[in-house]
XYZ file of C-alpha atoms in Angstrom:
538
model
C -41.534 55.302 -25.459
C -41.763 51.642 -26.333
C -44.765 49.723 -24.523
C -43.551 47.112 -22.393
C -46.336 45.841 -21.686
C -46.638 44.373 -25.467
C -45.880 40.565 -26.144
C -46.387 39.877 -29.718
C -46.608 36.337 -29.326
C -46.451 33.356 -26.520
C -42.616 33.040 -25.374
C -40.529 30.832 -22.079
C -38.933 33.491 -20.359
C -35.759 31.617 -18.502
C -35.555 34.617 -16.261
C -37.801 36.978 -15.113
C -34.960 40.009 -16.658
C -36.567 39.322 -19.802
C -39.999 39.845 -18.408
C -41.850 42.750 -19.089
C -41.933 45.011 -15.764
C -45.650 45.006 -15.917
C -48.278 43.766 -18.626
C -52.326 44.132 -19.736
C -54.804 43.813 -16.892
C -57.862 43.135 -17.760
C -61.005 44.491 -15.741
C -63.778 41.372 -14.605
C -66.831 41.900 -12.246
C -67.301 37.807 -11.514
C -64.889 36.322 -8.892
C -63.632 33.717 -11.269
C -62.807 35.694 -13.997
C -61.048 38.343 -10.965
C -58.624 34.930 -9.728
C -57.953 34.005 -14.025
C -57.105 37.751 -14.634
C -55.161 37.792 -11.258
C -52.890 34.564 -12.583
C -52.833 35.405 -15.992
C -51.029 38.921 -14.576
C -48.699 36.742 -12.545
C -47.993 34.474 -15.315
C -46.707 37.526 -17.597
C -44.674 38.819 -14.150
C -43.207 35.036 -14.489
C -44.589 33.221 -11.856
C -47.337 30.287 -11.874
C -50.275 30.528 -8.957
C -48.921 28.580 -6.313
C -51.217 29.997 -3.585
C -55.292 30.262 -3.196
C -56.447 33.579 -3.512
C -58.373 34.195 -0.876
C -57.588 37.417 0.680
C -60.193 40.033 0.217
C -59.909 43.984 -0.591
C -60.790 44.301 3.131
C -58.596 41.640 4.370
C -55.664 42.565 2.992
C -56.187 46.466 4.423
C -56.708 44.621 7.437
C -53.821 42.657 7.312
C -51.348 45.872 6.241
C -52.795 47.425 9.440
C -52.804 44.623 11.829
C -48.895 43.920 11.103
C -48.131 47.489 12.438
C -50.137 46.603 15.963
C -50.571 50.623 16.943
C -51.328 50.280 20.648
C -48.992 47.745 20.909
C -45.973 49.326 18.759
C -46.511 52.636 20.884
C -46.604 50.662 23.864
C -43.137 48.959 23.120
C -41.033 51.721 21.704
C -42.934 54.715 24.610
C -39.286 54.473 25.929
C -37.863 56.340 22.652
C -39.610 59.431 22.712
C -39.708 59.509 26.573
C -35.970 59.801 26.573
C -35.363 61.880 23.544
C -37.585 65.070 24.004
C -40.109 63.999 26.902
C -43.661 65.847 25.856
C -41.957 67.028 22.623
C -40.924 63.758 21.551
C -43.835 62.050 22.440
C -46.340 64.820 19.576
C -43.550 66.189 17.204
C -40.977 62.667 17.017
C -44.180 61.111 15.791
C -45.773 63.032 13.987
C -42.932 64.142 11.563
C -41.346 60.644 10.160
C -44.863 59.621 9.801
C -45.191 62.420 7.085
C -41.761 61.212 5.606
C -43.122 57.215 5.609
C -45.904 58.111 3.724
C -43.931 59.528 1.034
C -42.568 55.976 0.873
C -45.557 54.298 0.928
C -47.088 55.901 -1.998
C -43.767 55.119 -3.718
C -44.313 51.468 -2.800
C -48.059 51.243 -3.870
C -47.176 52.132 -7.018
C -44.662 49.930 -8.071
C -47.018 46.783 -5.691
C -49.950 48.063 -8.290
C -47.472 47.621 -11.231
C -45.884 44.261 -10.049
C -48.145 41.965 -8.056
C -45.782 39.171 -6.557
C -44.961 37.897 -3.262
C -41.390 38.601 -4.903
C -42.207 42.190 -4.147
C -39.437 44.501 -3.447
C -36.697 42.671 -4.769
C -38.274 41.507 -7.800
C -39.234 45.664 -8.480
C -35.528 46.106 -8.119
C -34.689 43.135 -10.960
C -37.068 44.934 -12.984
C -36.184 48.977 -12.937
C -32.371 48.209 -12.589
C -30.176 49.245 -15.577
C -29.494 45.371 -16.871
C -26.299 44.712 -16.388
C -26.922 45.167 -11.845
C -30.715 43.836 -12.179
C -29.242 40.645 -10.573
C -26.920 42.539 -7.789
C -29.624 45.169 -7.458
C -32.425 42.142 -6.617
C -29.735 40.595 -4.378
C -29.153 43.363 -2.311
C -32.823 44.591 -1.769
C -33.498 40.559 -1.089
C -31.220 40.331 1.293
C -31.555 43.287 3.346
C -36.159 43.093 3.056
C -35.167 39.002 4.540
C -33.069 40.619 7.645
C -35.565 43.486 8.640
C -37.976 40.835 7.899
C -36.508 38.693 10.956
C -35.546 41.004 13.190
C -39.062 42.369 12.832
C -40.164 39.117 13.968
C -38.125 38.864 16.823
C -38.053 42.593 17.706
C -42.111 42.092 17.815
C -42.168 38.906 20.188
C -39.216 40.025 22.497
C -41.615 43.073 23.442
C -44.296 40.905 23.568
C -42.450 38.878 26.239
C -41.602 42.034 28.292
C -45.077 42.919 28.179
C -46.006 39.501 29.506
C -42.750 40.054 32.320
C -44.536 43.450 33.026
C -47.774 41.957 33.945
C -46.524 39.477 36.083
C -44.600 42.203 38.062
C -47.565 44.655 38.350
C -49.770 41.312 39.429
C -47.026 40.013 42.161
C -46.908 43.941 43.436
C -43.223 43.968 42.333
C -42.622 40.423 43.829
C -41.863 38.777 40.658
C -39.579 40.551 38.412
C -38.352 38.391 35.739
C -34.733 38.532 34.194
C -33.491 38.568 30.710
C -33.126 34.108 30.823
C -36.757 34.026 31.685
C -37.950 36.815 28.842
C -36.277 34.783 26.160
C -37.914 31.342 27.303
C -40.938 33.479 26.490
C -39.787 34.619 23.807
C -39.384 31.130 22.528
C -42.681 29.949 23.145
C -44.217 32.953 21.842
C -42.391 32.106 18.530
C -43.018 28.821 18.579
C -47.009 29.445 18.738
C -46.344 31.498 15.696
C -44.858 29.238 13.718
C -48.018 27.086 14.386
C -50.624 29.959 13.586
C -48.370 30.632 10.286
C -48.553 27.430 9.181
C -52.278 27.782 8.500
C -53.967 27.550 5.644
C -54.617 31.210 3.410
C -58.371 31.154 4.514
C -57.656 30.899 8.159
C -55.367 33.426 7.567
C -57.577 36.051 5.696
C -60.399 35.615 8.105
C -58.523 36.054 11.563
C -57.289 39.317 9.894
C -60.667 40.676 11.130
C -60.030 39.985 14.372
C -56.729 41.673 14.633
C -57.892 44.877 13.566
C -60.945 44.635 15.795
C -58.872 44.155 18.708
C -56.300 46.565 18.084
C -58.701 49.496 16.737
C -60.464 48.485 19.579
C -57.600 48.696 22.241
C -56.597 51.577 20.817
C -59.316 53.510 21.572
C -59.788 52.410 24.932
C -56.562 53.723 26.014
C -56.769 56.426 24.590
C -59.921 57.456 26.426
C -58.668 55.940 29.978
C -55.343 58.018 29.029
C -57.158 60.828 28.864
C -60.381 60.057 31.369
C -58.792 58.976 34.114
C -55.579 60.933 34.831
C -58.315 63.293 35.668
C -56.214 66.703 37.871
C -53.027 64.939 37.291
C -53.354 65.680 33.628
C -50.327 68.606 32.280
C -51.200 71.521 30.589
C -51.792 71.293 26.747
C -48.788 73.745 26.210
C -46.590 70.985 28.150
C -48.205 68.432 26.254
C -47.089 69.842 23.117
C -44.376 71.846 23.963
C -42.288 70.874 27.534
C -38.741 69.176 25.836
C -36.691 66.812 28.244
C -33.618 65.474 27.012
C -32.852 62.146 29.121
C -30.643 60.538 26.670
C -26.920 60.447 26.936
C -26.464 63.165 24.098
C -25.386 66.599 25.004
C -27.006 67.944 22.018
C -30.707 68.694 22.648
C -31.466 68.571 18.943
C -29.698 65.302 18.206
C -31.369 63.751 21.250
C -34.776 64.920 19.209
C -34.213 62.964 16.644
C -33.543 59.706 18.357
C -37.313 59.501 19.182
C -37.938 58.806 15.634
C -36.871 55.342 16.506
C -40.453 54.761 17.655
C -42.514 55.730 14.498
C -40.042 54.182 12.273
C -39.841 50.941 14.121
C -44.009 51.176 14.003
C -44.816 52.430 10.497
C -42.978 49.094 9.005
C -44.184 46.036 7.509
C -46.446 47.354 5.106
C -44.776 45.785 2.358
C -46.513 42.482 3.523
C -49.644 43.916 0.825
C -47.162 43.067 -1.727
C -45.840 40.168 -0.478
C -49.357 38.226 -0.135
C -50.191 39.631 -3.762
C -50.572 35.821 -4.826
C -53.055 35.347 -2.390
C -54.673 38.336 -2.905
C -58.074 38.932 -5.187
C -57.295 41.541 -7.468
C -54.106 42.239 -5.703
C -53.220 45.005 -8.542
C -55.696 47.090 -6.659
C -55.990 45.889 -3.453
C -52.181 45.942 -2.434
C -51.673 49.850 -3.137
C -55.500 50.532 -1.313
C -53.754 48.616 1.816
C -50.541 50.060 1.740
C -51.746 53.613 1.992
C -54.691 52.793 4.326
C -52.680 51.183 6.521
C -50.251 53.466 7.059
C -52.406 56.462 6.877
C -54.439 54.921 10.116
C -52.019 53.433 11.899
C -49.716 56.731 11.850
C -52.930 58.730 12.545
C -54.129 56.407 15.252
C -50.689 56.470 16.807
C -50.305 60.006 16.962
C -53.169 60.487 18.995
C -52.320 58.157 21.159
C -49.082 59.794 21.899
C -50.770 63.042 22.139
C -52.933 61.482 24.660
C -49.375 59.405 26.709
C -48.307 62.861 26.680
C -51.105 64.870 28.387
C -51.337 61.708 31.189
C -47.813 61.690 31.759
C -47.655 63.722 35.086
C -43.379 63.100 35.530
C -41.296 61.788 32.216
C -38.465 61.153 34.995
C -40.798 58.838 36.914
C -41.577 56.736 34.329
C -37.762 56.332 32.964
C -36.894 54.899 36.484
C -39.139 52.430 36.620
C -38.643 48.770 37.230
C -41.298 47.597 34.747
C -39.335 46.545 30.872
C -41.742 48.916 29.468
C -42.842 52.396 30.673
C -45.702 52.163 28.985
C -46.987 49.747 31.803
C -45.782 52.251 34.367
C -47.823 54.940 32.616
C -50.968 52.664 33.228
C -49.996 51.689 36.708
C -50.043 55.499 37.360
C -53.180 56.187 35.454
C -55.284 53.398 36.164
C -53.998 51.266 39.145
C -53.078 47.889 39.127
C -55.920 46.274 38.127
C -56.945 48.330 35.620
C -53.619 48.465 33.877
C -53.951 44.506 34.322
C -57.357 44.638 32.259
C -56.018 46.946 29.166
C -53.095 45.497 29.434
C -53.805 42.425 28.600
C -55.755 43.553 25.856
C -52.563 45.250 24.197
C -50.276 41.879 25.067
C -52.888 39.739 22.466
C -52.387 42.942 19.867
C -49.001 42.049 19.858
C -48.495 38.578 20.195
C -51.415 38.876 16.580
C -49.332 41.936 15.157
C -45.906 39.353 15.581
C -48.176 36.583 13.780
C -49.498 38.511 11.218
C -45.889 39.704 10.646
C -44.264 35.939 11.082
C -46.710 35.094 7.770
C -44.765 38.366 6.178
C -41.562 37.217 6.350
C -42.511 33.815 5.535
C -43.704 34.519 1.893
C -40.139 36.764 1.252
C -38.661 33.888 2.373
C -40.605 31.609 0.178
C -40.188 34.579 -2.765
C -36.422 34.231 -2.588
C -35.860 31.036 -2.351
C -38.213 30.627 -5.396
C -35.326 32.326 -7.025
C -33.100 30.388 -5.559
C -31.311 33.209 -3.845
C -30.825 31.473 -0.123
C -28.806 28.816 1.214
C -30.799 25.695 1.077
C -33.860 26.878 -0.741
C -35.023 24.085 -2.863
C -36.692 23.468 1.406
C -37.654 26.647 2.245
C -39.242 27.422 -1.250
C -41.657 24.016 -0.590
C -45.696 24.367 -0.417
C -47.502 22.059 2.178
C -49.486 20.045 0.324
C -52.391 20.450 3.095
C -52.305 23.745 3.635
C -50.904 24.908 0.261
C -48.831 27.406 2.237
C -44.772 27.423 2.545
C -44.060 26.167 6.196
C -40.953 25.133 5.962
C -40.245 28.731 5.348
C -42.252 29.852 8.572
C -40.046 28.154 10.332
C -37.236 28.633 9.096
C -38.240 32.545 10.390
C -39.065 31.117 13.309
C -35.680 29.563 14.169
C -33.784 33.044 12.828
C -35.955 34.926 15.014
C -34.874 32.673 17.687
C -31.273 33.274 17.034
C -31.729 36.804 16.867
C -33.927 37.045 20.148
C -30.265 36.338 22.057
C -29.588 39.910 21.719
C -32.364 40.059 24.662
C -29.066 39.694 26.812
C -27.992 42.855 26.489
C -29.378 45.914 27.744
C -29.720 48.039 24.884
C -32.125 44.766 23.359
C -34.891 46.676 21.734
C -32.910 49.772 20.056
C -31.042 47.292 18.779
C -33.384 44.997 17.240
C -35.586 47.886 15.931
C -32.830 49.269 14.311
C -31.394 46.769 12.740
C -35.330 45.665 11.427
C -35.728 49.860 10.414
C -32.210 49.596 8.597
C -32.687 46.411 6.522
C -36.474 47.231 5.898
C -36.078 50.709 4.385
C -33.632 49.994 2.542
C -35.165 47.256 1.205
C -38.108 49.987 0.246
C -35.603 52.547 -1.104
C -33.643 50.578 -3.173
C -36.483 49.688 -5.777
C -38.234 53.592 -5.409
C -34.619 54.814 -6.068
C -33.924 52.411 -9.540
C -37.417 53.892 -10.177
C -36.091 57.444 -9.787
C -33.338 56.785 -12.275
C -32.582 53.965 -14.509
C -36.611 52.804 -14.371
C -38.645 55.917 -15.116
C -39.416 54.789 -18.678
C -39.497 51.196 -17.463
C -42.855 50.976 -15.211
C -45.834 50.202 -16.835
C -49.101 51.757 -15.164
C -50.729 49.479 -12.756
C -54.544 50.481 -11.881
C -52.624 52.870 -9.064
C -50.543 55.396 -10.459
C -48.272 58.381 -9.032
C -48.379 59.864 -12.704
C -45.014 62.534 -12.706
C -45.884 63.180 -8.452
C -43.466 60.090 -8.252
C -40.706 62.720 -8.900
C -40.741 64.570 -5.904
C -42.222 61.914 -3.524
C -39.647 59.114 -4.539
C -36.840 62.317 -4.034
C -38.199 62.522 -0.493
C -38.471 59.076 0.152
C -34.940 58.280 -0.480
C -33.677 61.495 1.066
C -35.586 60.239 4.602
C -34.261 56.665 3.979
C -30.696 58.107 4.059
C -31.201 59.748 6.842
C -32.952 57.754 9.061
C -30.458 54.870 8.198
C -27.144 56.553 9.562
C -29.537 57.950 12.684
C -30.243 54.389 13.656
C -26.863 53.225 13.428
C -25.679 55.386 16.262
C -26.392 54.349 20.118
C -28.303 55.961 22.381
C -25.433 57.075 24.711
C -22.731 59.022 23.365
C -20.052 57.115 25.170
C -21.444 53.117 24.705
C -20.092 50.299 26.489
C -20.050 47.165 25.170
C -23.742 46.660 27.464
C -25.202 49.900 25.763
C -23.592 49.696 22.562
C -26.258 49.508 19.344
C -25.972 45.986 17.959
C -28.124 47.101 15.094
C -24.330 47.466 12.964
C -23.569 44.021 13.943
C -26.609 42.045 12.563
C -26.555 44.699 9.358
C -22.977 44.003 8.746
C -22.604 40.300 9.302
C -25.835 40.037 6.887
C -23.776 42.398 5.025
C -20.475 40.581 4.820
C -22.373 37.539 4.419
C -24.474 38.586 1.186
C -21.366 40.537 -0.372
C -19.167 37.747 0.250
C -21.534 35.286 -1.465
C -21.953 37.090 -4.310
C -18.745 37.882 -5.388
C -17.298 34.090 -4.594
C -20.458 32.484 -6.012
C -23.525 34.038 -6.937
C -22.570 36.299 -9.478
C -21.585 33.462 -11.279
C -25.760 32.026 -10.953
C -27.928 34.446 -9.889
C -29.736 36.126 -12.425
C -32.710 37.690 -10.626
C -36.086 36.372 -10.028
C -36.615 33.258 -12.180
C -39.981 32.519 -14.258
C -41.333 29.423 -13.245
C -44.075 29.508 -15.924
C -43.460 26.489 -18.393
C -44.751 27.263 -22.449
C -48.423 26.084 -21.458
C -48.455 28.184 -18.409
C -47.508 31.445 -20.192
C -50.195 33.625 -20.549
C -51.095 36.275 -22.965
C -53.168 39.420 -22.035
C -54.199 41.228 -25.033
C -55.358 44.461 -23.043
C -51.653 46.609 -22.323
C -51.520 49.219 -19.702
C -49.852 52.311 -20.507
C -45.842 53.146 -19.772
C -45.382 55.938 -17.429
């Protein structure tokens, strides 16, 4: 096998197709000569330092974990495995994707290790695609990681508005329940704060990481003690905890009911990408976007299946809680548990781990957006691809998310608002994650070069898996959760995946094929860099 890693001599790459897939990385102990080694890397990848680097190794595990929120993502999605299994949905519809996701994870840190660019997943996909589709195969993971990107925004914020709704009703005694006009003004404000905290500089940034996970570790465990503390006698048995199934979804079929509570996990464990994504402003981002990607995952789907395990010993009546007025059952769970007030008190806790997971993930979707337009790939993006000068951070990209996630937040209106918005973010997501770990698979096994984070030949079988679940879990979340829908309970995840759909395909084959070549080097002949040391090919 040829080493691809090589460059015999200084060269101007005009796109990033010509680029080698990875290159040398040279090992520094001082900080400066971690940032030069860091941009040198980037420089051979194609791309000139554009941000500071100023997230840590700890801040960027931080920030993996903060953008899945665990006490708050449980909180929003409780509804899922309520319906779809009860008790059983609640242990076993978590537990088992989470095995699954982490077979995609590894995948990802791998190729993150190899290729350290906000580009991320769409630039892997230019890279390990057979050359003649590296440009369609970059378009079509760019365009679907930008969609689940936005919807993840919104999807985030819209449940951080019900939560806020929720409050206000427990507080009024039921006086003040709030409609869906009222949730979306929230909504609105909520992403209008975010586009401010975005906006920030990279230091703020890094450093208010450390809150987030404070906060939500902390949260976390709180409720999972009161959970379990103080449903005292009203607790189940463990063998209903683990094993009492309840099928309260439209679906005849017990088993297919099951499977809809992976909704909740899947909608959770996502986002993780973002390691990759803020590689740029990451110190030694080679090995401290693979360390986050797997840490981050690991806890949040180990911290969120004990907190399920602890929703499902406190939850006296599954019924009960599906009938209540709240927007969440979650709230209802610990209005039952702990009273008003004290459901007030965590509650409010969990309402600031969301309204931080949506920033944290608001900043995520910002740097794809800033990624693609780099490359020229979205309508307009000679603005979205602009760094503040102040900040040194893209914000007309933030809010440019902002506004999307707006648009998308209409969907609020309807009454299956949540499935839909978490599938559509699921949908585009994974299969933004798949497409590169699939390329990888097939046409790019001889084309990675070894990052310091390697599968070795384990990336056989775990990138088989990880594209077998991705399948899967895509055509699950296409269907609704009521075998007969009405236009009210329908799944509008197909119609934001298919209008982005219709919208990308249509482009490309009027227009883009004609420009697009795949990410773009911006490095000009005095930028290039040359790294002597060569990693080896896998």
């Amino acid at each position: 096998m040829s080493d691809l890693g090589s460059k015999s001599e200084k060269q101007t790459v005009t796109t990033a197709t010509e680029v080698p897939v990875g290159s040398g990385y040279a090992h520094g102990g001082a900080v400066q000569r971690a940032f030069e080694t860091d941009d040198a890397l980037l420089a051979e990848l194609g791309y000139k330092s554009e941000f500071r680097r100023e997230f840590s190794l700890i801040e960027t595990i931080a920030f993996a974990f903060s953008i899945m929120g665990v006490i708050a993502s449980v909180s929003s999605t409780f509804s899922f495995p309520l319906a779809s299994g009860g008790h059983v949905g609640m242990v076993f519809g978590w537990l088992i994707p989470s095995l699954f996701v982490m077979t995609i994870a590894a995948s990802m840190a791998e190729l993150a290790s190899s290729m350290p660019t906000s580009a991320g997943l769409y630039y892997f996909s230019a890279k390990l695609a057979p050359p003649k589709y590296a440009a369609l195969a970059s378009w079509i993971t760019g365009w679907a990681n930008v969609t689940g990107q936005v919807t993840l925004v919104t999807s985030i914020d819209y449940t951080c508005a019900q939560m806020i709704t929720s409050a206000i009703a427990v507080g009024s005694n039921g006086s003040t329940v709030l409609g869906a006009g009222p949730t979306y003004g929230i909504l609105c404000a909520i992403l209008f704060a975010h586009g401010i905290v975005c906006s920030a500089g990279t230091k703020f940034l890094a450093r208010i990481n450390l809150f987030y996970v404070i906060i939500n570790v902390g949260t976390s465990i709180a409720a999972i003690i009161a959970l379990l503390v103080c449903s005292g006698d009203n607790k189940v048995s463990t063998k209903d905890a683990f094993t009492l199934f309840e099928n309260n979804t439209g679906w005849s079929n017990n088993g297919w009911a099951f499977l809809l509570a992976f909704t909740a996990p899947m909608w959770t464990l996502t986002g993780y990408d973002s390691a990759a994504h803020i590689a740029e402003e990451t110190s030694g981002a080679a090995r401290a976007a693979p360390i986050a990607i797997l840490v981050g995952v690991g806890a949040t789907a180990s911290l969120g299946w004990i907190l399920f395990i602890a929703a499902s010993f406190a939850t006296a009546s599954v019924s009960d809680l599906l009938a209540t007025n709240l927007p969440l059952p979650m709230a209802q769970l610990f209005v039952n548990v702990l009273g008003s007030r004290g459901m007030l008190a965590i509650w409010s806790f969990i309402i600031v781990v969301q309204f931080v997971t949506g920033a944290a993930q608001g900043v995520d979707a910002s740097r794809v957006v800033f990624a693609f337009a780099r490359d020229n790939a979205l309508p307009g993006s000679r603005w979205w691809k602009r760094m503040n000068s102040h900040t040194q951070t893209p914000v007309n990209g933030v809010w440019l998310v902002m506004v999307l996630a707006g648009i998308c937040g209409l969907l609020g209106f309807s009454e299956t608002a949540l499935s839909s918005l978490a599938g559509a973010a699921v949908i585009g997501l994974y299969t933004s994650y798949v497409t590169p770990i699939f390329l990888r698979l097939t046409s790019g096994r001889e084309k990675l070069v070894k990052g310091p984070f390697s599968l070795g030949q384990w990336h056989i079988p775990l990138n088989i898996i990880a594209c077998a679940w991705v399948a899967f879990i895509v055509i699950l979340l296409l269907f609704p959760s009521y075998q007969y829908p009405t236009a009210d309970t329908m799944n509008y995840a197909v119609v934001i995946i298919m209008a982005v759909f219709i919208f990308a395909s249509a482009s490309w084959i009027v227009s883009a094929r004609k420009w697009f070549t795949g990410p773009i080097t911006n490095v000009d002949e005095d930028g290039t860099s040359s790294i002597e040391e060569k990693r080896e090919v896998v």
